[in-house]
PDB file of C-alpha atoms and ligand atoms in Angstrom:
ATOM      1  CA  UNK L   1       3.685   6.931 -11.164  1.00 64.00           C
ATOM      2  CA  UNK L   2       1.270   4.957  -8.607  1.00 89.00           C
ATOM      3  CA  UNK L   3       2.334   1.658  -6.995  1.00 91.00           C
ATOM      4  CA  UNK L   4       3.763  -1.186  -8.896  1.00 94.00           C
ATOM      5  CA  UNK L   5       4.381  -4.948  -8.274  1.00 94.00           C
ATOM      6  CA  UNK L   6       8.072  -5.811 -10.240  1.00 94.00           C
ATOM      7  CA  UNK L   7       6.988  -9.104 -11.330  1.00 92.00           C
ATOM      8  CA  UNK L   8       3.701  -7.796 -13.754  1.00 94.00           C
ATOM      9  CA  UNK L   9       6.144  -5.579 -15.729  1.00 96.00           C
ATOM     10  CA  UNK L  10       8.334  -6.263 -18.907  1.00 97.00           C
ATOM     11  CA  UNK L  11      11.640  -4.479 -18.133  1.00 96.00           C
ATOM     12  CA  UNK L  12      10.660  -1.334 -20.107  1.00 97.00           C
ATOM     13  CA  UNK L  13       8.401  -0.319 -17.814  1.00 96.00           C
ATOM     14  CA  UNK L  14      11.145  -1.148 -14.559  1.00 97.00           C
ATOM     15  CA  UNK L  15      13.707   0.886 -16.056  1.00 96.00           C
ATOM     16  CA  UNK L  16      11.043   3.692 -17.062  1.00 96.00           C
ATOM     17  CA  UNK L  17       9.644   3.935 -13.057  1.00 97.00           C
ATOM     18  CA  UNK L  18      13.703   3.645 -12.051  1.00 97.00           C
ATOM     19  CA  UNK L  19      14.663   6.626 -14.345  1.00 96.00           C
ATOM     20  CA  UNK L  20      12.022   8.818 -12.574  1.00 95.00           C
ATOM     21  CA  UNK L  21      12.594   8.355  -9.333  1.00 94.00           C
ATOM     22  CA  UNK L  22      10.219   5.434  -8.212  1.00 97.00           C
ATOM     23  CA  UNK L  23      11.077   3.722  -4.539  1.00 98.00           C
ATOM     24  CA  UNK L  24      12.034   0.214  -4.622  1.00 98.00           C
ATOM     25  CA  UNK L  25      10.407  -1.721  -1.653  1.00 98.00           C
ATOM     26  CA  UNK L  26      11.766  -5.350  -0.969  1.00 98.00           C
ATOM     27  CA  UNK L  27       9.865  -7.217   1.549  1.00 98.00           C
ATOM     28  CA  UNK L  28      11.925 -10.119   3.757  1.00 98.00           C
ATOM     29  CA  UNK L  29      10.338 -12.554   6.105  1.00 98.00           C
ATOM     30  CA  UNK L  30      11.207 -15.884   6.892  1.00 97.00           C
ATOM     31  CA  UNK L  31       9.782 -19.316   6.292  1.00 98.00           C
ATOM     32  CA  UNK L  32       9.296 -20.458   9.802  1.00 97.00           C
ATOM     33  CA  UNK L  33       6.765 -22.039  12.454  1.00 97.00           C
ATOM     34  CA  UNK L  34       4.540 -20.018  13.858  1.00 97.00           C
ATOM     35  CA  UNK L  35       2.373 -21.500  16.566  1.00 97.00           C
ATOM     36  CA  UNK L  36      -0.222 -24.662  15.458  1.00 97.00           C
ATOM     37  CA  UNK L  37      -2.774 -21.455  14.431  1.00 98.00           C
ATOM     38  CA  UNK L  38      -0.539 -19.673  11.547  1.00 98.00           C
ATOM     39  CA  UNK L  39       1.144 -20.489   8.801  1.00 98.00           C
ATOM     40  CA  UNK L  40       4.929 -20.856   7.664  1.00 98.00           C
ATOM     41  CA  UNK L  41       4.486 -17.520   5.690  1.00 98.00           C
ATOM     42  CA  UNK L  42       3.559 -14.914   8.774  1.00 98.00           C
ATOM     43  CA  UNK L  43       7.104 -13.001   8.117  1.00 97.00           C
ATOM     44  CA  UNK L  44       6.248 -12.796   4.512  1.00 98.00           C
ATOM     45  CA  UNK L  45       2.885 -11.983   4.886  1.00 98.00           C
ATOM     46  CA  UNK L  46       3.290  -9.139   7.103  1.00 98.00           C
ATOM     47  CA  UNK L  47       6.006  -7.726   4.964  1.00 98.00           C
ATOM     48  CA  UNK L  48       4.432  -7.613   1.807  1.00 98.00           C
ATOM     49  CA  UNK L  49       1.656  -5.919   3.592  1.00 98.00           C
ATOM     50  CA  UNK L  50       3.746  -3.639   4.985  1.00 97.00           C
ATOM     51  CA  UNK L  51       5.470  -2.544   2.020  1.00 98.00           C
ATOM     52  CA  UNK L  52       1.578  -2.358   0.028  1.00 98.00           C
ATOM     53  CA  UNK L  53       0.571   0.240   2.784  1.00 97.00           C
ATOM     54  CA  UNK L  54       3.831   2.164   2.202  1.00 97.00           C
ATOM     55  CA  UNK L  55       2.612   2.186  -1.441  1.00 97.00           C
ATOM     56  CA  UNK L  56      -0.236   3.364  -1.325  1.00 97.00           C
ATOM     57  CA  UNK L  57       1.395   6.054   1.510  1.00 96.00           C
ATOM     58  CA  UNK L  58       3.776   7.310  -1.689  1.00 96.00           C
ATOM     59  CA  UNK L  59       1.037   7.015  -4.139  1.00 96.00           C
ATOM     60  CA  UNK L  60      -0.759   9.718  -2.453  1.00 96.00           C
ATOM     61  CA  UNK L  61       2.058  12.182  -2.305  1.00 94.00           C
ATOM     62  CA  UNK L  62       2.710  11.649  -6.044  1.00 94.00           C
ATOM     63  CA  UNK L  63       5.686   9.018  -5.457  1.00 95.00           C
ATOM     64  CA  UNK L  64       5.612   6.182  -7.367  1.00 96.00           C
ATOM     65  CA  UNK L  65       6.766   2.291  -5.968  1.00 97.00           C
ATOM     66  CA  UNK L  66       8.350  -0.745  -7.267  1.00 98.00           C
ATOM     67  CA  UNK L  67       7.733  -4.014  -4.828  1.00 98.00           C
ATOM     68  CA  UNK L  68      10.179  -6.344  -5.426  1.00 98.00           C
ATOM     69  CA  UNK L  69       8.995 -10.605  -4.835  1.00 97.00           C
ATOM     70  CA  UNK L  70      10.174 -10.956  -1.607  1.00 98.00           C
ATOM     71  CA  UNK L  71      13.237 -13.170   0.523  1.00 98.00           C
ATOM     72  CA  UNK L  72      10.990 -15.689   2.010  1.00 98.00           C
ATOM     73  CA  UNK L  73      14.055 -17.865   3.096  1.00 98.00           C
ATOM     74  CA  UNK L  74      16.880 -16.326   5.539  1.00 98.00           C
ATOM     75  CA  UNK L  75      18.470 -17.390   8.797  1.00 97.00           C
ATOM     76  CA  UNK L  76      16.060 -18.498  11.284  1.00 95.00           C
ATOM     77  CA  UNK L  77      17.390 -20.816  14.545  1.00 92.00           C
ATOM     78  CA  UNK L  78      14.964 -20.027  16.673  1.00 92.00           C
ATOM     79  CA  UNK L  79      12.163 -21.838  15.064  1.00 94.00           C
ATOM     80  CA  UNK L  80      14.631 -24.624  13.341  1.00 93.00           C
ATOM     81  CA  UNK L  81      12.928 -27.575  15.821  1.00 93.00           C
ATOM     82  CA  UNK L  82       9.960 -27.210  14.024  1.00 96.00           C
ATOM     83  CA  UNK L  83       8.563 -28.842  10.800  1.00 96.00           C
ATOM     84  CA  UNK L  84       8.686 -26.589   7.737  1.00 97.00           C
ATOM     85  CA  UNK L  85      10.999 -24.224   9.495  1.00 97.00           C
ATOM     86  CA  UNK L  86      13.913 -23.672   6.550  1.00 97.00           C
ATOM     87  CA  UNK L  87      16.732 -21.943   8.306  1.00 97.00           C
ATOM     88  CA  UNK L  88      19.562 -20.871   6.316  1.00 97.00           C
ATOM     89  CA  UNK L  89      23.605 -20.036   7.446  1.00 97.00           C
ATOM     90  CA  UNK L  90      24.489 -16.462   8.065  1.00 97.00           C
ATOM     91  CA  UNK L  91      26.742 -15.948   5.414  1.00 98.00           C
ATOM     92  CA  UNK L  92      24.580 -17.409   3.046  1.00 98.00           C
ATOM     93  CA  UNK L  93      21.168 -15.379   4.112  1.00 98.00           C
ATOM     94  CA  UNK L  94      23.680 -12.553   4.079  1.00 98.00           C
ATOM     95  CA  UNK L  95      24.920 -12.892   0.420  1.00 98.00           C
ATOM     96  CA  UNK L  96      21.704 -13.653  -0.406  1.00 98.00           C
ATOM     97  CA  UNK L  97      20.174 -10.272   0.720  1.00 98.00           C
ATOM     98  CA  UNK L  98      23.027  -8.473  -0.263  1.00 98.00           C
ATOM     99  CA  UNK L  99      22.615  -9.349  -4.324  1.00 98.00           C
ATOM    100  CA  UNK L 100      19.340  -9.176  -4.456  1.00 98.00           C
ATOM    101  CA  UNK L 101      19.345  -5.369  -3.213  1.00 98.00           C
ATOM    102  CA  UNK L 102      22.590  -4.687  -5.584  1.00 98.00           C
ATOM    103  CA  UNK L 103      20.085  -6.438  -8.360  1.00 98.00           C
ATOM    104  CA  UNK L 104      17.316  -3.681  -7.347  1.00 98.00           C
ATOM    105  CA  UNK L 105      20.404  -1.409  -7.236  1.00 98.00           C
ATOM    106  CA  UNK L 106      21.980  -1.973 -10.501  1.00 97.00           C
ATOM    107  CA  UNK L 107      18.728  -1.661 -12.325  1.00 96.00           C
ATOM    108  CA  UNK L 108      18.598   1.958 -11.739  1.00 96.00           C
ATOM    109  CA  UNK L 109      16.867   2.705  -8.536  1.00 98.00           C
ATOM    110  CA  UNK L 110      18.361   4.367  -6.261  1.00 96.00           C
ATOM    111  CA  UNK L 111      16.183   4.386  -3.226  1.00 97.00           C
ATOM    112  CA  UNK L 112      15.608   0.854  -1.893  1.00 98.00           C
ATOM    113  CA  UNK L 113      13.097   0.356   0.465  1.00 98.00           C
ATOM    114  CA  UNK L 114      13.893  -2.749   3.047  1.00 98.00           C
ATOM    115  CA  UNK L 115      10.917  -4.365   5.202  1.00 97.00           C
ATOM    116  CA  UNK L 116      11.992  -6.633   7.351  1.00 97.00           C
ATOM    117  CA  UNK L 117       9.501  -8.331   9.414  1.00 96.00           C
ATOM    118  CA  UNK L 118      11.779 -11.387  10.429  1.00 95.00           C
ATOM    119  CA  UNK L 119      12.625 -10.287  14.311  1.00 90.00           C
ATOM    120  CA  UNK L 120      15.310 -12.937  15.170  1.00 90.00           C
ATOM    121  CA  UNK L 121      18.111 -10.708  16.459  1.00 89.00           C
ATOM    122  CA  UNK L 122      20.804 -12.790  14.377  1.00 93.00           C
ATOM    123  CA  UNK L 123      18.837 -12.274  11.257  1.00 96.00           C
ATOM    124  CA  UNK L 124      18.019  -8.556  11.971  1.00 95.00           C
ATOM    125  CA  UNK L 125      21.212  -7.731  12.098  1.00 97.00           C
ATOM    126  CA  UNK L 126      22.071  -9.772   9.283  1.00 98.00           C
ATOM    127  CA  UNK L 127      19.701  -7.167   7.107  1.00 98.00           C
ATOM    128  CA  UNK L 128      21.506  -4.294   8.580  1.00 97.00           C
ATOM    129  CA  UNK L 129      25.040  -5.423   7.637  1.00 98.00           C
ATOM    130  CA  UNK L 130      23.425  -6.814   3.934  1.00 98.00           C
ATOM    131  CA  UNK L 131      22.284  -2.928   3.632  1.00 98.00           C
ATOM    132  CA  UNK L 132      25.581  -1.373   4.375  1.00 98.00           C
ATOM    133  CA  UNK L 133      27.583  -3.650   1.935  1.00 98.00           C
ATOM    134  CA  UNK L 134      25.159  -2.957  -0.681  1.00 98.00           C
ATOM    135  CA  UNK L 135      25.151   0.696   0.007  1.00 97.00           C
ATOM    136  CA  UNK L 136      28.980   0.859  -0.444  1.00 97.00           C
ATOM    137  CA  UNK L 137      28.988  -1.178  -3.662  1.00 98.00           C
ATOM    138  CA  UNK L 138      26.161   0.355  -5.491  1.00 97.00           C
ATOM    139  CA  UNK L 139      26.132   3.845  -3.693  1.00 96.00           C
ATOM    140  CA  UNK L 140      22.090   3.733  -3.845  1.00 97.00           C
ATOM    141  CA  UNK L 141      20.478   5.572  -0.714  1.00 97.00           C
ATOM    142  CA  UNK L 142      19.106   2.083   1.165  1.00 97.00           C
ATOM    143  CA  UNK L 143      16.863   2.521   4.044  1.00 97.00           C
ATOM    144  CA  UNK L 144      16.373  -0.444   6.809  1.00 96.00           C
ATOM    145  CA  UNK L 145      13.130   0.036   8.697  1.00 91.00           C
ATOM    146  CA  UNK L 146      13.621  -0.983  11.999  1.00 87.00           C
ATOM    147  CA  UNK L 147      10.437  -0.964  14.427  1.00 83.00           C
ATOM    148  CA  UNK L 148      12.330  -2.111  17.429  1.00 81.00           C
ATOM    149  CA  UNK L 149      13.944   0.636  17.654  1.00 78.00           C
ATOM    150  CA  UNK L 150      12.959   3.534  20.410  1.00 74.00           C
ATOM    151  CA  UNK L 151      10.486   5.341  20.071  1.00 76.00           C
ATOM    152  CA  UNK L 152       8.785   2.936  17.688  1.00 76.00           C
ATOM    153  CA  UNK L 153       8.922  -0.088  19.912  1.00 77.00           C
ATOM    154  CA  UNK L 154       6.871   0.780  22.845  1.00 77.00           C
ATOM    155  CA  UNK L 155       3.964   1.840  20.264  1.00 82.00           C
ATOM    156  CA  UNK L 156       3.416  -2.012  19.317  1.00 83.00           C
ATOM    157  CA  UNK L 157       2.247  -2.637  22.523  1.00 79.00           C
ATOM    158  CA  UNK L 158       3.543  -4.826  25.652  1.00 76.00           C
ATOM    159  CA  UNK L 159       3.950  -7.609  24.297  1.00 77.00           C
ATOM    160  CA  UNK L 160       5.750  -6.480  21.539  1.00 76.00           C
ATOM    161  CA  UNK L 161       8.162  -5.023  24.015  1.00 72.00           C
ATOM    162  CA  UNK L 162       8.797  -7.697  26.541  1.00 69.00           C
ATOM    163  CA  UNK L 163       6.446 -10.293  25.976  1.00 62.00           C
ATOM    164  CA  UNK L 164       6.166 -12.971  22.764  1.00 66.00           C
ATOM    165  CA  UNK L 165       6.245 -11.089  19.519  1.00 76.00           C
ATOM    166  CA  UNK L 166       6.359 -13.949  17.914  1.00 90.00           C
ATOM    167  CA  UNK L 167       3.008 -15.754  16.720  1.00 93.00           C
ATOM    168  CA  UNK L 168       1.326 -14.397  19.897  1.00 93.00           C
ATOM    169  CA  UNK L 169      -1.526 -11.421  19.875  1.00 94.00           C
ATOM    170  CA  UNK L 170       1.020  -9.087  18.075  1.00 94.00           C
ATOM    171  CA  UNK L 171       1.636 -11.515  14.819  1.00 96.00           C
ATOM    172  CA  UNK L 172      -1.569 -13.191  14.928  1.00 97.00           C
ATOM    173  CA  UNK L 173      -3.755  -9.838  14.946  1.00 97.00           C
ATOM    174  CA  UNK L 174      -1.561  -8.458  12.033  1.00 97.00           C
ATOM    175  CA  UNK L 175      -2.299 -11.941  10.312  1.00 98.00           C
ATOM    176  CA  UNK L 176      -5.995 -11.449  11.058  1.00 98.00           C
ATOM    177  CA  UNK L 177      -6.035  -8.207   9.434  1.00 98.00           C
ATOM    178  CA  UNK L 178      -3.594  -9.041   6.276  1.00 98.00           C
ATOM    179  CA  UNK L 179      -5.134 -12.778   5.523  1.00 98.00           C
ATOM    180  CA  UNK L 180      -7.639 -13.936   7.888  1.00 98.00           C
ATOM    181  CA  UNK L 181      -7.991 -16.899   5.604  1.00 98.00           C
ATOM    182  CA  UNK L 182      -4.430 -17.726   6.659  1.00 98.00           C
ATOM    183  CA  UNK L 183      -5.392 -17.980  10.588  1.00 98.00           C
ATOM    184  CA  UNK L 184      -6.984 -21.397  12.166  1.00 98.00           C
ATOM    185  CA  UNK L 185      -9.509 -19.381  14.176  1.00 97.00           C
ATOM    186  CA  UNK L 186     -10.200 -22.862  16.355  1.00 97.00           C
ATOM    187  CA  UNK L 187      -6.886 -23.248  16.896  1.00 97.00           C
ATOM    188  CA  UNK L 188      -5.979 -19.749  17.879  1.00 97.00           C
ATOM    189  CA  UNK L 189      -9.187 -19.972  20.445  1.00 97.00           C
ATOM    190  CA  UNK L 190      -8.110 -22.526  21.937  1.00 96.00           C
ATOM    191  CA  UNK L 191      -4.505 -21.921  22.579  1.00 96.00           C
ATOM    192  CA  UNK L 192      -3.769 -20.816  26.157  1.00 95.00           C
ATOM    193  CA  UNK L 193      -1.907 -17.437  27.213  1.00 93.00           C
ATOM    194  CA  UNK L 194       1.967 -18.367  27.239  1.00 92.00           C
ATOM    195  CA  UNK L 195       3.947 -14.981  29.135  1.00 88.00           C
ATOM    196  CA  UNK L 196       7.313 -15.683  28.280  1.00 87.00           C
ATOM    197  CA  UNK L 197       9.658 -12.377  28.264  1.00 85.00           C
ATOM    198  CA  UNK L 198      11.337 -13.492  24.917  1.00 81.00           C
ATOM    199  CA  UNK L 199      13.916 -10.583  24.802  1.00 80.00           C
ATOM    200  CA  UNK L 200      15.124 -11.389  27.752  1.00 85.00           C
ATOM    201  CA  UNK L 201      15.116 -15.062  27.794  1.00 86.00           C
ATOM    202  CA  UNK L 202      17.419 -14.541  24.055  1.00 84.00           C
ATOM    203  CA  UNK L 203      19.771 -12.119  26.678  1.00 85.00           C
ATOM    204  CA  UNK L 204      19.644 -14.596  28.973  1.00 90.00           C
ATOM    205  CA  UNK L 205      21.455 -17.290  26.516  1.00 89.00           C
ATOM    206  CA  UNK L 206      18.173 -19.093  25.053  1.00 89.00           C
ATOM    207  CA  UNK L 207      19.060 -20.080  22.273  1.00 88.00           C
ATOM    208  CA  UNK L 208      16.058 -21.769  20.944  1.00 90.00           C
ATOM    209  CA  UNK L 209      11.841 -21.567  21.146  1.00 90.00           C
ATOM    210  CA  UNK L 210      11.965 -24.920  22.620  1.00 92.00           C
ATOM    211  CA  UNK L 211      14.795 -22.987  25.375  1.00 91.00           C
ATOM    212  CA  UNK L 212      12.264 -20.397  26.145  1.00 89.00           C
ATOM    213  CA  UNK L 213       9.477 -22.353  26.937  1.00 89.00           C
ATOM    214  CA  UNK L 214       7.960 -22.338  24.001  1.00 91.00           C
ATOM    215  CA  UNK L 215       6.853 -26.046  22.766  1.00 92.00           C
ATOM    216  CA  UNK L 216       4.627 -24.904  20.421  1.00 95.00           C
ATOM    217  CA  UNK L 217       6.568 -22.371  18.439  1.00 94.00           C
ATOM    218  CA  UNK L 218       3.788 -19.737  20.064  1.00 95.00           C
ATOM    219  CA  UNK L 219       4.235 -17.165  22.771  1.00 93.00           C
ATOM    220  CA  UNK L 220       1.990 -14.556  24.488  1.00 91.00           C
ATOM    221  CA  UNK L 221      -1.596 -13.627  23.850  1.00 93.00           C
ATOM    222  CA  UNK L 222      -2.495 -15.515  20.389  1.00 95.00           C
ATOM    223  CA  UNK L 223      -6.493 -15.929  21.477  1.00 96.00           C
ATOM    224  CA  UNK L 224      -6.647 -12.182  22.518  1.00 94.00           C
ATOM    225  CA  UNK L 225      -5.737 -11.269  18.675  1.00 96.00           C
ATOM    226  CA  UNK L 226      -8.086  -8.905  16.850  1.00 97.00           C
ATOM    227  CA  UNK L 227      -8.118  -7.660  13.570  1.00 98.00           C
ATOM    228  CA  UNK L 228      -8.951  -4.309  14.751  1.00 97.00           C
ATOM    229  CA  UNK L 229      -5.601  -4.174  16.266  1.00 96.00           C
ATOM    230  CA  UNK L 230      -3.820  -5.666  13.606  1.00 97.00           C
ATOM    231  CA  UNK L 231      -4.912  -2.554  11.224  1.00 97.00           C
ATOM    232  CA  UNK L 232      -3.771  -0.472  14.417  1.00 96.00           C
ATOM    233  CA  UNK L 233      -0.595  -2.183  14.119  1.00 95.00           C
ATOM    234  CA  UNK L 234       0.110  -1.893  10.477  1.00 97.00           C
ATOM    235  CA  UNK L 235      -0.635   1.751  10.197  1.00 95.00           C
ATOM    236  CA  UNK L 236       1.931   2.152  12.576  1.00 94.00           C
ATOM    237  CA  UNK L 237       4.583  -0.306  10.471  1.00 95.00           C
ATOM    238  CA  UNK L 238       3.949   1.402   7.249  1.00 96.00           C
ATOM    239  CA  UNK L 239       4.462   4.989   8.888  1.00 94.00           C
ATOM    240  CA  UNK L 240       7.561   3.977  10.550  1.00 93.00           C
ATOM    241  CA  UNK L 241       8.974   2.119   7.433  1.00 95.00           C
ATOM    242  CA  UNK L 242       8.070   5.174   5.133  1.00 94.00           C
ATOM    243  CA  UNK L 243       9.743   7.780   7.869  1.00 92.00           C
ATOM    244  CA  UNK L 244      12.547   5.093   7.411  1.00 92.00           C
ATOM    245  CA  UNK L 245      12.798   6.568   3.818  1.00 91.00           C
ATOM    246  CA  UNK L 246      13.174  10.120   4.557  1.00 86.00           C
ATOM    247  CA  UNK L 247      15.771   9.406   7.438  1.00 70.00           C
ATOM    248  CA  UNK L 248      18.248   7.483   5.676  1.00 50.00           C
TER     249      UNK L 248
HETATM  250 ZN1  LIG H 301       7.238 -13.878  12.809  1.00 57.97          ZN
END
């Protein structure tokens, strides 16, 4: 069985891993700023590595894995300010999720894997309700990993919780540990500690980074950011999102 990327395989080979059983991952970010030190892809990136470490988690209890190319484009306001950000309308990011899961559907699998590592609460919940439409059209068992969620949350650390998960030590040390090539190490260095309570600023009404204090698309911790922690951090992700499997 082993782990498989969709896009190196001729259709033979798709339907073959389908008809025995083989998980379908799909892997959804956003393309969106993320602080002057990352890149547009961070949602992507941390998806797709997310979804390799679930892989190889299935590989080595004899389950074999499809990843799908993932949804790099969705609905993404918070970020929309900034240059490059490519925000998309609800409905739209919605459709858009929901037939590309019925695609992974309708080709025969029938568990479907989502990794979602796009943490605006509009779009997360966009995900959620793209799941449950495509699990009543195509009746395939469709799992949403959701690391926000108690008691997962609180293991990502503070910041995760109540400080800036986005593009702050949280992102940035997964980013170190994914694709250190993809982080500006000056830049990250340099930028200054930025405590902004995010989850409760979005409560609060923000409706924008630029509302929350945030004039660099960054907050919390970005120069504290290890590698060491990022690994930390993805272990966790990829345990979560395969428990997400067996719960659905
Ligand atoms: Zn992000």
């Amino acid at each position: 069985m082993s782990a498989h990327f969709a896009t190196l395989l001729a259709w033979p080979k798709v339907k073959a891993l389908a008809s025995t059983g083989a998980v379908a991952l799909l892997p959804i970010g956003s393309t969106e700023a993320h602080g002057p030190h990352l890149p547009l892809s961070v949602d992507v990136v941390i998806a797709e590595e997310v979804c390799r470490r679930v892989a190889a988690r299935l590989d080595a209890k004899g389950v074999g894995s499809v990843t799908f190319p993932p949804i790099a484009y969705t609905l993404t306001d918070f970020a929309a300010a900034f240059s490059g950000t490519v925000s998309l309308q609800g409905d739209t990011a919605r459709a858009l999720m929901r037939g590309v899961i019925e695609g992974i559907a309708h080709a025969g699998f029938t568990r479907v894997l989502i990794c979602n590592h796009h943490l605006e609460p509009a779009h997360f919940k966009l995900v959620h309700e793209a799941a449950t439409e495509a699990r009543a059209s195509t009746g395939a068992k469709i799992a949403v990993a959701d690391h926000r969620r108690r008691p997962h949350g609180p293991r990502l650390g503070e910041e995760f919780m109540h400080g800036g998960s986005h593009a702050g030590g949280y992102e940035t040390s997964l980013m170190m540990a994914a694709a250190p090539h993809l982080v500006d190490e000056a830049a990250r260095r340099a930028l200054p500690d930025l405590q902004v309570d995010l989850p409760a600023r979005i409560k609060a009404g923000a409706k924008d980074f630029l509302e929350c204090g945030g004039v660099d698309a960054y907050f919390g911790t970005p120069a504290s950011a290890t590698a060491a922690e990022g690994h930390r951090l993805f272990e966790i992700l990829a345990e979560v999102s395969e428990a997400a499997l067996e719960g659905d």
